[in-house]
Amino acid sequence: MRSVWITRTGPPEVLEVRDGPDPVPGPGQVLVRVRASGVNFADVSARLGLYPDAPPRPCVVGYEVAGTVERLGPGLDGDLPVGRRVVALTRFGGYAEAVAVPAPQVFAIPERMSFEEAAAVPVNYLTAVLMLRHFANVRAGDRVLVHAAAGGVGMAAIQLCRIAGAEVIGTASAAKHAVLREAGVTHAIDYRTRDFEQEVKRLTGGRGVDVVLDATGAFRKSYRTLAPLGRLVCFGFSGAVTGLAPNWLAVIPKLVSLPWFHPIRLMNDNKAVIGVNLGHLWDRMDMLRREMLALLADYEAGRIRPVVGKTFPLVEAAAAHRYIQERQNVGKVVLTVA
């Protein structure tokens, strides 16, 4: 099988395609023949050496795949028969034509769901569910500011907000505003030409928003957009990544300038600051499994629809990374295997 390896840090071109044997599923594992793999900003960060959770190099990254069951490891019965179309949470190893995955992390997908759509669900939608339902408790009538709203998590969050009856304000470059409005965003802000803090205050009559989802690292300004009882959910720091190659001279000042939120200030402001990292919840697979099953049911009922903005062949993973780093993507970027 072919797989894509990170052997050293650097620009997208350091990704290396290698041939090797198929993995052998161990006890309780399922061998999935991969048809689609999700690409996430965490993968880009791992290639840049900015993702501490990445496995030691050389490594194969990739948190999610979709494909068919090819073989069952010892101890498994027929719950996932050979040939069943599935999606799986892999937590690395997903940039490959085959991957062995523990059975609890594998889910049958609806017949009308494409492999590309399936690969767009786990990371983006589980992250959005954790933020909006488990932490922020978004309700009808809430106003939610979603940064990087046209990205994979952003588009998932818009759909979940729509289900909850919440109003969404989204930040994105102007070229993506039409897509955001079509998705259900009430107000789109061009972060390149407008101060989102001032725009939010203007749009809300000075009140602010109830929830902010921020993966960009603009935490200080995002906090100031919150109304009393507001919740800031921090789940990334993409603003620290500049250029296609590692640049610690650009990253360090941004890390140093990150805000510290004092408990006394939070009490006096009646606001909350929350952190979310899906990769650190692997020991809560029971909860993640429940949420994945619910999301697949939502898809079957027509309540959610993954937005796959661009696909690349697996062997062109470097082009996929470049596409994401240049902020071109709308929705999910997916690697495909013919």
PDB file of N, CA and C in Angstrom, residues 157-248:
ATOM      1  N   ALA A 157     -20.014  23.937  12.383  1.00  0.00           N
ATOM      2  CA  ALA A 157     -20.603  24.723  13.471  1.00  0.00           C
ATOM      3  C   ALA A 157     -21.816  25.512  12.993  1.00  0.00           C
ATOM      4  N   ILE A 158     -21.750  26.059  11.784  1.00  0.00           N
ATOM      5  CA  ILE A 158     -22.893  26.796  11.240  1.00  0.00           C
ATOM      6  C   ILE A 158     -24.119  25.895  11.168  1.00  0.00           C
ATOM      7  N   GLN A 159     -23.934  24.668  10.695  1.00  0.00           N
ATOM      8  CA  GLN A 159     -25.065  23.747  10.588  1.00  0.00           C
ATOM      9  C   GLN A 159     -25.635  23.393  11.956  1.00  0.00           C
ATOM     10  N   LEU A 160     -24.778  23.168  12.943  1.00  0.00           N
ATOM     11  CA  LEU A 160     -25.267  22.831  14.282  1.00  0.00           C
ATOM     12  C   LEU A 160     -25.951  24.031  14.928  1.00  0.00           C
ATOM     13  N   CYS A 161     -25.451  25.231  14.676  1.00  0.00           N
ATOM     14  CA  CYS A 161     -26.122  26.436  15.185  1.00  0.00           C
ATOM     15  C   CYS A 161     -27.501  26.582  14.559  1.00  0.00           C
ATOM     16  N   ARG A 162     -27.597  26.295  13.289  1.00  0.00           N
ATOM     17  CA  ARG A 162     -28.889  26.387  12.603  1.00  0.00           C
ATOM     18  C   ARG A 162     -29.890  25.410  13.217  1.00  0.00           C
ATOM     19  N   ILE A 163     -29.433  24.192  13.527  1.00  0.00           N
ATOM     20  CA  ILE A 163     -30.303  23.209  14.175  1.00  0.00           C
ATOM     21  C   ILE A 163     -30.785  23.728  15.523  1.00  0.00           C
ATOM     22  N   ALA A 164     -29.886  24.406  16.259  1.00  0.00           N
ATOM     23  CA  ALA A 164     -30.226  24.907  17.597  1.00  0.00           C
ATOM     24  C   ALA A 164     -31.069  26.172  17.558  1.00  0.00           C
ATOM     25  N   GLY A 165     -31.163  26.812  16.398  1.00  0.00           N
ATOM     26  CA  GLY A 165     -31.906  28.061  16.304  1.00  0.00           C
ATOM     27  C   GLY A 165     -31.096  29.277  16.680  1.00  0.00           C
ATOM     28  N   ALA A 166     -29.767  29.174  16.618  1.00  0.00           N
ATOM     29  CA  ALA A 166     -28.887  30.293  16.950  1.00  0.00           C
ATOM     30  C   ALA A 166     -28.539  31.086  15.693  1.00  0.00           C
ATOM     31  N   GLU A 167     -28.229  32.357  15.886  1.00  0.00           N
ATOM     32  CA  GLU A 167     -27.808  33.242  14.800  1.00  0.00           C
ATOM     33  C   GLU A 167     -26.287  33.235  14.718  1.00  0.00           C
ATOM     34  N   VAL A 168     -25.748  33.189  13.497  1.00  0.00           N
ATOM     35  CA  VAL A 168     -24.300  33.094  13.310  1.00  0.00           C
ATOM     36  C   VAL A 168     -23.755  34.334  12.618  1.00  0.00           C
ATOM     37  N   ILE A 169     -22.698  34.880  13.205  1.00  0.00           N
ATOM     38  CA  ILE A 169     -21.861  35.887  12.564  1.00  0.00           C
ATOM     39  C   ILE A 169     -20.543  35.192  12.239  1.00  0.00           C
ATOM     40  N   GLY A 170     -20.092  35.273  11.004  1.00  0.00           N
ATOM     41  CA  GLY A 170     -18.889  34.545  10.618  1.00  0.00           C
ATOM     42  C   GLY A 170     -17.813  35.446  10.063  1.00  0.00           C
ATOM     43  N   THR A 171     -16.552  35.137  10.385  1.00  0.00           N
ATOM     44  CA  THR A 171     -15.431  35.850   9.775  1.00  0.00           C
ATOM     45  C   THR A 171     -14.801  34.977   8.700  1.00  0.00           C
ATOM     46  N   ALA A 172     -14.473  35.599   7.584  1.00  0.00           N
ATOM     47  CA  ALA A 172     -13.811  34.925   6.462  1.00  0.00           C
ATOM     48  C   ALA A 172     -13.420  35.990   5.459  1.00  0.00           C
ATOM     49  N   SER A 173     -12.560  35.637   4.514  1.00  0.00           N
ATOM     50  CA  SER A 173     -12.215  36.579   3.454  1.00  0.00           C
ATOM     51  C   SER A 173     -13.449  36.834   2.593  1.00  0.00           C
ATOM     52  N   ALA A 174     -13.476  37.986   1.938  1.00  0.00           N
ATOM     53  CA  ALA A 174     -14.664  38.421   1.204  1.00  0.00           C
ATOM     54  C   ALA A 174     -15.096  37.421   0.136  1.00  0.00           C
ATOM     55  N   ALA A 175     -14.142  36.728  -0.480  1.00  0.00           N
ATOM     56  CA  ALA A 175     -14.472  35.786  -1.545  1.00  0.00           C
ATOM     57  C   ALA A 175     -15.338  34.629  -1.058  1.00  0.00           C
ATOM     58  N   LYS A 176     -15.363  34.396   0.245  1.00  0.00           N
ATOM     59  CA  LYS A 176     -16.115  33.267   0.798  1.00  0.00           C
ATOM     60  C   LYS A 176     -17.459  33.679   1.398  1.00  0.00           C
ATOM     61  N   HIS A 177     -17.801  34.953   1.341  1.00  0.00           N
ATOM     62  CA  HIS A 177     -19.008  35.429   2.008  1.00  0.00           C
ATOM     63  C   HIS A 177     -20.283  34.867   1.394  1.00  0.00           C
ATOM     64  N   ALA A 178     -20.323  34.711   0.077  1.00  0.00           N
ATOM     65  CA  ALA A 178     -21.527  34.173  -0.563  1.00  0.00           C
ATOM     66  C   ALA A 178     -21.802  32.757  -0.079  1.00  0.00           C
ATOM     67  N   VAL A 179     -20.749  31.965   0.054  1.00  0.00           N
ATOM     68  CA  VAL A 179     -20.908  30.594   0.556  1.00  0.00           C
ATOM     69  C   VAL A 179     -21.424  30.611   1.988  1.00  0.00           C
ATOM     70  N   LEU A 180     -20.908  31.524   2.805  1.00  0.00           N
ATOM     71  CA  LEU A 180     -21.355  31.607   4.198  1.00  0.00           C
ATOM     72  C   LEU A 180     -22.830  31.978   4.284  1.00  0.00           C
ATOM     73  N   ARG A 181     -23.254  32.935   3.487  1.00  0.00           N
ATOM     74  CA  ARG A 181     -24.665  33.337   3.531  1.00  0.00           C
ATOM     75  C   ARG A 181     -25.564  32.193   3.077  1.00  0.00           C
ATOM     76  N   GLU A 182     -25.122  31.467   2.058  1.00  0.00           N
ATOM     77  CA  GLU A 182     -25.892  30.313   1.594  1.00  0.00           C
ATOM     78  C   GLU A 182     -25.990  29.248   2.683  1.00  0.00           C
ATOM     79  N   ALA A 183     -24.947  29.142   3.513  1.00  0.00           N
ATOM     80  CA  ALA A 183     -24.936  28.152   4.592  1.00  0.00           C
ATOM     81  C   ALA A 183     -25.792  28.572   5.778  1.00  0.00           C
ATOM     82  N   GLY A 184     -26.158  29.851   5.848  1.00  0.00           N
ATOM     83  CA  GLY A 184     -27.015  30.297   6.942  1.00  0.00           C
ATOM     84  C   GLY A 184     -26.434  31.366   7.835  1.00  0.00           C
ATOM     85  N   VAL A 185     -25.258  31.899   7.483  1.00  0.00           N
ATOM     86  CA  VAL A 185     -24.657  32.976   8.276  1.00  0.00           C
ATOM     87  C   VAL A 185     -25.440  34.269   8.047  1.00  0.00           C
ATOM     88  N   THR A 186     -25.797  34.937   9.129  1.00  0.00           N
ATOM     89  CA  THR A 186     -26.565  36.181   9.027  1.00  0.00           C
ATOM     90  C   THR A 186     -25.691  37.352   8.606  1.00  0.00           C
ATOM     91  N   HIS A 187     -24.509  37.448   9.195  1.00  0.00           N
ATOM     92  CA  HIS A 187     -23.579  38.535   8.880  1.00  0.00           C
ATOM     93  C   HIS A 187     -22.190  37.941   8.660  1.00  0.00           C
ATOM     94  N   ALA A 188     -21.554  38.296   7.549  1.00  0.00           N
ATOM     95  CA  ALA A 188     -20.188  37.856   7.254  1.00  0.00           C
ATOM     96  C   ALA A 188     -19.253  39.054   7.354  1.00  0.00           C
ATOM     97  N   ILE A 189     -18.129  38.860   8.046  1.00  0.00           N
ATOM     98  CA  ILE A 189     -17.154  39.931   8.267  1.00  0.00           C
ATOM     99  C   ILE A 189     -15.842  39.563   7.574  1.00  0.00           C
ATOM    100  N   ASP A 190     -15.346  40.462   6.746  1.00  0.00           N
ATOM    101  CA  ASP A 190     -14.044  40.259   6.104  1.00  0.00           C
ATOM    102  C   ASP A 190     -12.953  40.658   7.099  1.00  0.00           C
ATOM    103  N   TYR A 191     -12.320  39.655   7.689  1.00  0.00           N
ATOM    104  CA  TYR A 191     -11.319  39.927   8.724  1.00  0.00           C
ATOM    105  C   TYR A 191     -10.084  40.628   8.171  1.00  0.00           C
ATOM    106  N   ARG A 192      -9.914  40.603   6.853  1.00  0.00           N
ATOM    107  CA  ARG A 192      -8.736  41.237   6.256  1.00  0.00           C
ATOM    108  C   ARG A 192      -8.888  42.753   6.136  1.00  0.00           C
ATOM    109  N   THR A 193     -10.116  43.225   6.048  1.00  0.00           N
ATOM    110  CA  THR A 193     -10.344  44.660   5.843  1.00  0.00           C
ATOM    111  C   THR A 193     -11.155  45.307   6.956  1.00  0.00           C
ATOM    112  N   ARG A 194     -11.739  44.501   7.840  1.00  0.00           N
ATOM    113  CA  ARG A 194     -12.576  45.036   8.909  1.00  0.00           C
ATOM    114  C   ARG A 194     -12.070  44.567  10.268  1.00  0.00           C
ATOM    115  N   ASP A 195     -12.269  45.391  11.280  1.00  0.00           N
ATOM    116  CA  ASP A 195     -11.981  45.010  12.660  1.00  0.00           C
ATOM    117  C   ASP A 195     -13.192  44.241  13.176  1.00  0.00           C
ATOM    118  N   PHE A 196     -13.035  42.931  13.362  1.00  0.00           N
ATOM    119  CA  PHE A 196     -14.211  42.130  13.713  1.00  0.00           C
ATOM    120  C   PHE A 196     -14.809  42.545  15.050  1.00  0.00           C
ATOM    121  N   GLU A 197     -13.973  43.009  15.977  1.00  0.00           N
ATOM    122  CA  GLU A 197     -14.501  43.437  17.273  1.00  0.00           C
ATOM    123  C   GLU A 197     -15.464  44.612  17.103  1.00  0.00           C
ATOM    124  N   GLN A 198     -15.059  45.592  16.331  1.00  0.00           N
ATOM    125  CA  GLN A 198     -15.919  46.753  16.109  1.00  0.00           C
ATOM    126  C   GLN A 198     -17.159  46.381  15.306  1.00  0.00           C
ATOM    127  N   GLU A 199     -16.995  45.484  14.344  1.00  0.00           N
ATOM    128  CA  GLU A 199     -18.136  45.059  13.536  1.00  0.00           C
ATOM    129  C   GLU A 199     -19.168  44.313  14.378  1.00  0.00           C
ATOM    130  N   VAL A 200     -18.707  43.449  15.271  1.00  0.00           N
ATOM    131  CA  VAL A 200     -19.638  42.717  16.141  1.00  0.00           C
ATOM    132  C   VAL A 200     -20.395  43.687  17.040  1.00  0.00           C
ATOM    133  N   LYS A 201     -19.697  44.658  17.588  1.00  0.00           N
ATOM    134  CA  LYS A 201     -20.372  45.647  18.439  1.00  0.00           C
ATOM    135  C   LYS A 201     -21.415  46.426  17.645  1.00  0.00           C
ATOM    136  N   ARG A 202     -21.072  46.759  16.404  1.00  0.00           N
ATOM    137  CA  ARG A 202     -22.023  47.488  15.564  1.00  0.00           C
ATOM    138  C   ARG A 202     -23.243  46.626  15.243  1.00  0.00           C
ATOM    139  N   LEU A 203     -23.003  45.374  14.879  1.00  0.00           N
ATOM    140  CA  LEU A 203     -24.093  44.485  14.471  1.00  0.00           C
ATOM    141  C   LEU A 203     -25.015  44.122  15.628  1.00  0.00           C
ATOM    142  N   THR A 204     -24.482  44.148  16.841  1.00  0.00           N
ATOM    143  CA  THR A 204     -25.280  43.755  18.014  1.00  0.00           C
ATOM    144  C   THR A 204     -25.723  44.949  18.844  1.00  0.00           C
ATOM    145  N   GLY A 205     -25.553  46.148  18.318  1.00  0.00           N
ATOM    146  CA  GLY A 205     -25.945  47.334  19.065  1.00  0.00           C
ATOM    147  C   GLY A 205     -25.164  47.526  20.346  1.00  0.00           C
ATOM    148  N   GLY A 206     -23.906  47.061  20.351  1.00  0.00           N
ATOM    149  CA  GLY A 206     -23.047  47.201  21.518  1.00  0.00           C
ATOM    150  C   GLY A 206     -23.185  46.096  22.537  1.00  0.00           C
ATOM    151  N   ARG A 207     -24.147  45.206  22.366  1.00  0.00           N
ATOM    152  CA  ARG A 207     -24.377  44.143  23.361  1.00  0.00           C
ATOM    153  C   ARG A 207     -23.292  43.075  23.330  1.00  0.00           C
ATOM    154  N   GLY A 208     -22.890  42.648  22.143  1.00  0.00           N
ATOM    155  CA  GLY A 208     -21.943  41.548  22.012  1.00  0.00           C
ATOM    156  C   GLY A 208     -22.646  40.241  21.697  1.00  0.00           C
ATOM    157  N   VAL A 209     -21.867  39.187  21.591  1.00  0.00           N
ATOM    158  CA  VAL A 209     -22.401  37.869  21.241  1.00  0.00           C
ATOM    159  C   VAL A 209     -22.387  36.954  22.459  1.00  0.00           C
ATOM    160  N   ASP A 210     -23.143  35.872  22.352  1.00  0.00           N
ATOM    161  CA  ASP A 210     -23.238  34.925  23.466  1.00  0.00           C
ATOM    162  C   ASP A 210     -22.111  33.897  23.451  1.00  0.00           C
ATOM    163  N   VAL A 211     -21.636  33.565  22.258  1.00  0.00           N
ATOM    164  CA  VAL A 211     -20.595  32.540  22.117  1.00  0.00           C
ATOM    165  C   VAL A 211     -19.633  32.961  21.013  1.00  0.00           C
ATOM    166  N   VAL A 212     -18.335  32.709  21.237  1.00  0.00           N
ATOM    167  CA  VAL A 212     -17.327  32.865  20.184  1.00  0.00           C
ATOM    168  C   VAL A 212     -16.579  31.546  20.046  1.00  0.00           C
ATOM    169  N   LEU A 213     -16.443  31.070  18.815  1.00  0.00           N
ATOM    170  CA  LEU A 213     -15.610  29.903  18.513  1.00  0.00           C
ATOM    171  C   LEU A 213     -14.361  30.413  17.808  1.00  0.00           C
ATOM    172  N   ASP A 214     -13.201  30.253  18.439  1.00  0.00           N
ATOM    173  CA  ASP A 214     -11.976  30.870  17.926  1.00  0.00           C
ATOM    174  C   ASP A 214     -10.858  29.845  17.784  1.00  0.00           C
ATOM    175  N   ALA A 215     -10.500  29.548  16.539  1.00  0.00           N
ATOM    176  CA  ALA A 215      -9.345  28.695  16.261  1.00  0.00           C
ATOM    177  C   ALA A 215      -8.191  29.490  15.689  1.00  0.00           C
ATOM    178  N   THR A 216      -8.324  30.811  15.661  1.00  0.00           N
ATOM    179  CA  THR A 216      -7.304  31.640  15.025  1.00  0.00           C
ATOM    180  C   THR A 216      -6.275  32.180  16.005  1.00  0.00           C
ATOM    181  N   GLY A 217      -6.646  32.265  17.283  1.00  0.00           N
ATOM    182  CA  GLY A 217      -5.744  32.817  18.286  1.00  0.00           C
ATOM    183  C   GLY A 217      -6.026  34.263  18.637  1.00  0.00           C
ATOM    184  N   ALA A 218      -7.114  34.832  18.103  1.00  0.00           N
ATOM    185  CA  ALA A 218      -7.469  36.224  18.423  1.00  0.00           C
ATOM    186  C   ALA A 218      -8.275  36.276  19.718  1.00  0.00           C
ATOM    187  N   PHE A 219      -7.761  35.611  20.751  1.00  0.00           N
ATOM    188  CA  PHE A 219      -8.556  35.369  21.957  1.00  0.00           C
ATOM    189  C   PHE A 219      -8.886  36.648  22.728  1.00  0.00           C
ATOM    190  N   ARG A 220      -7.955  37.576  22.787  1.00  0.00           N
ATOM    191  CA  ARG A 220      -8.190  38.791  23.566  1.00  0.00           C
ATOM    192  C   ARG A 220      -9.353  39.602  22.968  1.00  0.00           C
ATOM    193  N   LYS A 221      -9.295  39.814  21.654  1.00  0.00           N
ATOM    194  CA  LYS A 221     -10.364  40.568  21.000  1.00  0.00           C
ATOM    195  C   LYS A 221     -11.672  39.778  21.010  1.00  0.00           C
ATOM    196  N   SER A 222     -11.581  38.472  20.839  1.00  0.00           N
ATOM    197  CA  SER A 222     -12.794  37.651  20.873  1.00  0.00           C
ATOM    198  C   SER A 222     -13.485  37.766  22.225  1.00  0.00           C
ATOM    199  N   TYR A 223     -12.692  37.761  23.293  1.00  0.00           N
ATOM    200  CA  TYR A 223     -13.255  37.893  24.643  1.00  0.00           C
ATOM    201  C   TYR A 223     -14.019  39.203  24.775  1.00  0.00           C
ATOM    202  N   ARG A 224     -13.479  40.259  24.182  1.00  0.00           N
ATOM    203  CA  ARG A 224     -14.122  41.568  24.310  1.00  0.00           C
ATOM    204  C   ARG A 224     -15.427  41.659  23.524  1.00  0.00           C
ATOM    205  N   THR A 225     -15.658  40.733  22.597  1.00  0.00           N
ATOM    206  CA  THR A 225     -16.928  40.749  21.857  1.00  0.00           C
ATOM    207  C   THR A 225     -18.051  40.061  22.623  1.00  0.00           C
ATOM    208  N   LEU A 226     -17.742  39.412  23.747  1.00  0.00           N
ATOM    209  CA  LEU A 226     -18.753  38.656  24.487  1.00  0.00           C
ATOM    210  C   LEU A 226     -19.685  39.566  25.270  1.00  0.00           C
ATOM    211  N   ALA A 227     -20.960  39.221  25.254  1.00  0.00           N
ATOM    212  CA  ALA A 227     -21.937  39.836  26.149  1.00  0.00           C
ATOM    213  C   ALA A 227     -21.792  39.198  27.528  1.00  0.00           C
ATOM    214  N   PRO A 228     -22.344  39.804  28.580  1.00  0.00           N
ATOM    215  CA  PRO A 228     -22.381  39.127  29.883  1.00  0.00           C
ATOM    216  C   PRO A 228     -23.021  37.744  29.747  1.00  0.00           C
ATOM    217  N   LEU A 229     -22.474  36.767  30.454  1.00  0.00           N
ATOM    218  CA  LEU A 229     -22.832  35.343  30.369  1.00  0.00           C
ATOM    219  C   LEU A 229     -22.298  34.694  29.088  1.00  0.00           C
ATOM    220  N   GLY A 230     -21.400  35.405  28.384  1.00  0.00           N
ATOM    221  CA  GLY A 230     -20.852  34.876  27.150  1.00  0.00           C
ATOM    222  C   GLY A 230     -19.770  33.839  27.388  1.00  0.00           C
ATOM    223  N   ARG A 231     -19.557  32.983  26.347  1.00  0.00           N
ATOM    224  CA  ARG A 231     -18.587  31.889  26.428  1.00  0.00           C
ATOM    225  C   ARG A 231     -17.633  31.961  25.230  1.00  0.00           C
ATOM    226  N   LEU A 232     -16.349  32.073  25.527  1.00  0.00           N
ATOM    227  CA  LEU A 232     -15.315  32.025  24.492  1.00  0.00           C
ATOM    228  C   LEU A 232     -14.735  30.621  24.464  1.00  0.00           C
ATOM    229  N   VAL A 233     -14.846  29.959  23.308  1.00  0.00           N
ATOM    230  CA  VAL A 233     -14.312  28.609  23.148  1.00  0.00           C
ATOM    231  C   VAL A 233     -13.077  28.681  22.256  1.00  0.00           C
ATOM    232  N   CYS A 234     -11.923  28.330  22.813  1.00  0.00           N
ATOM    233  CA  CYS A 234     -10.643  28.359  22.097  1.00  0.00           C
ATOM    234  C   CYS A 234     -10.304  26.935  21.659  1.00  0.00           C
ATOM    235  N   PHE A 235     -10.057  26.746  20.367  1.00  0.00           N
ATOM    236  CA  PHE A 235      -9.769  25.379  19.914  1.00  0.00           C
ATOM    237  C   PHE A 235      -8.669  25.319  18.858  1.00  0.00           C
ATOM    238  N   GLY A 236      -7.868  26.374  18.756  1.00  0.00           N
ATOM    239  CA  GLY A 236      -6.767  26.354  17.809  1.00  0.00           C
ATOM    240  C   GLY A 236      -6.014  27.668  17.830  1.00  0.00           C
ATOM    241  N   PHE A 237      -4.948  27.708  17.039  1.00  0.00           N
ATOM    242  CA  PHE A 237      -4.082  28.889  17.012  1.00  0.00           C
ATOM    243  C   PHE A 237      -3.502  29.032  15.612  1.00  0.00           C
ATOM    244  N   SER A 238      -4.386  28.958  14.603  1.00  0.00           N
ATOM    245  CA  SER A 238      -3.913  28.963  13.220  1.00  0.00           C
ATOM    246  C   SER A 238      -3.228  30.264  12.841  1.00  0.00           C
ATOM    247  N   GLY A 239      -3.544  31.348  13.554  1.00  0.00           N
ATOM    248  CA  GLY A 239      -2.917  32.625  13.247  1.00  0.00           C
ATOM    249  C   GLY A 239      -1.420  32.641  13.476  1.00  0.00           C
ATOM    250  N   ALA A 240      -0.918  31.649  14.216  1.00  0.00           N
ATOM    251  CA  ALA A 240       0.526  31.580  14.463  1.00  0.00           C
ATOM    252  C   ALA A 240       1.288  31.024  13.272  1.00  0.00           C
ATOM    253  N   VAL A 241       0.574  30.399  12.334  1.00  0.00           N
ATOM    254  CA  VAL A 241       1.231  29.778  11.185  1.00  0.00           C
ATOM    255  C   VAL A 241       1.269  30.777  10.040  1.00  0.00           C
ATOM    256  N   THR A 242       2.462  31.216   9.699  1.00  0.00           N
ATOM    257  CA  THR A 242       2.649  32.139   8.585  1.00  0.00           C
ATOM    258  C   THR A 242       3.654  31.532   7.620  1.00  0.00           C
ATOM    259  N   GLY A 243       3.343  31.564   6.344  1.00  0.00           N
ATOM    260  CA  GLY A 243       4.243  30.971   5.368  1.00  0.00           C
ATOM    261  C   GLY A 243       4.068  29.468   5.299  1.00  0.00           C
ATOM    262  N   LEU A 244       4.760  28.856   4.354  1.00  0.00           N
ATOM    263  CA  LEU A 244       4.617  27.425   4.109  1.00  0.00           C
ATOM    264  C   LEU A 244       5.633  26.585   4.865  1.00  0.00           C
ATOM    265  N   ALA A 245       6.667  27.215   5.405  1.00  0.00           N
ATOM    266  CA  ALA A 245       7.717  26.503   6.138  1.00  0.00           C
ATOM    267  C   ALA A 245       7.729  26.970   7.592  1.00  0.00           C
ATOM    268  N   PRO A 246       8.343  26.191   8.492  1.00  0.00           N
ATOM    269  CA  PRO A 246       8.402  26.594   9.899  1.00  0.00           C
ATOM    270  C   PRO A 246       9.086  27.946  10.061  1.00  0.00           C
ATOM    271  N   ASN A 247       8.515  28.793  10.926  1.00  0.00           N
ATOM    272  CA  ASN A 247       9.085  30.124  11.153  1.00  0.00           C
ATOM    273  C   ASN A 247       8.882  30.483  12.617  1.00  0.00           C
ATOM    274  N   TRP A 248       9.800  30.013  13.461  1.00  0.00           N
ATOM    275  CA  TRP A 248       9.668  30.254  14.898  1.00  0.00           C
ATOM    276  C   TRP A 248       9.806  31.730  15.250  1.00  0.00           C
TER     277      TRP A 248
END
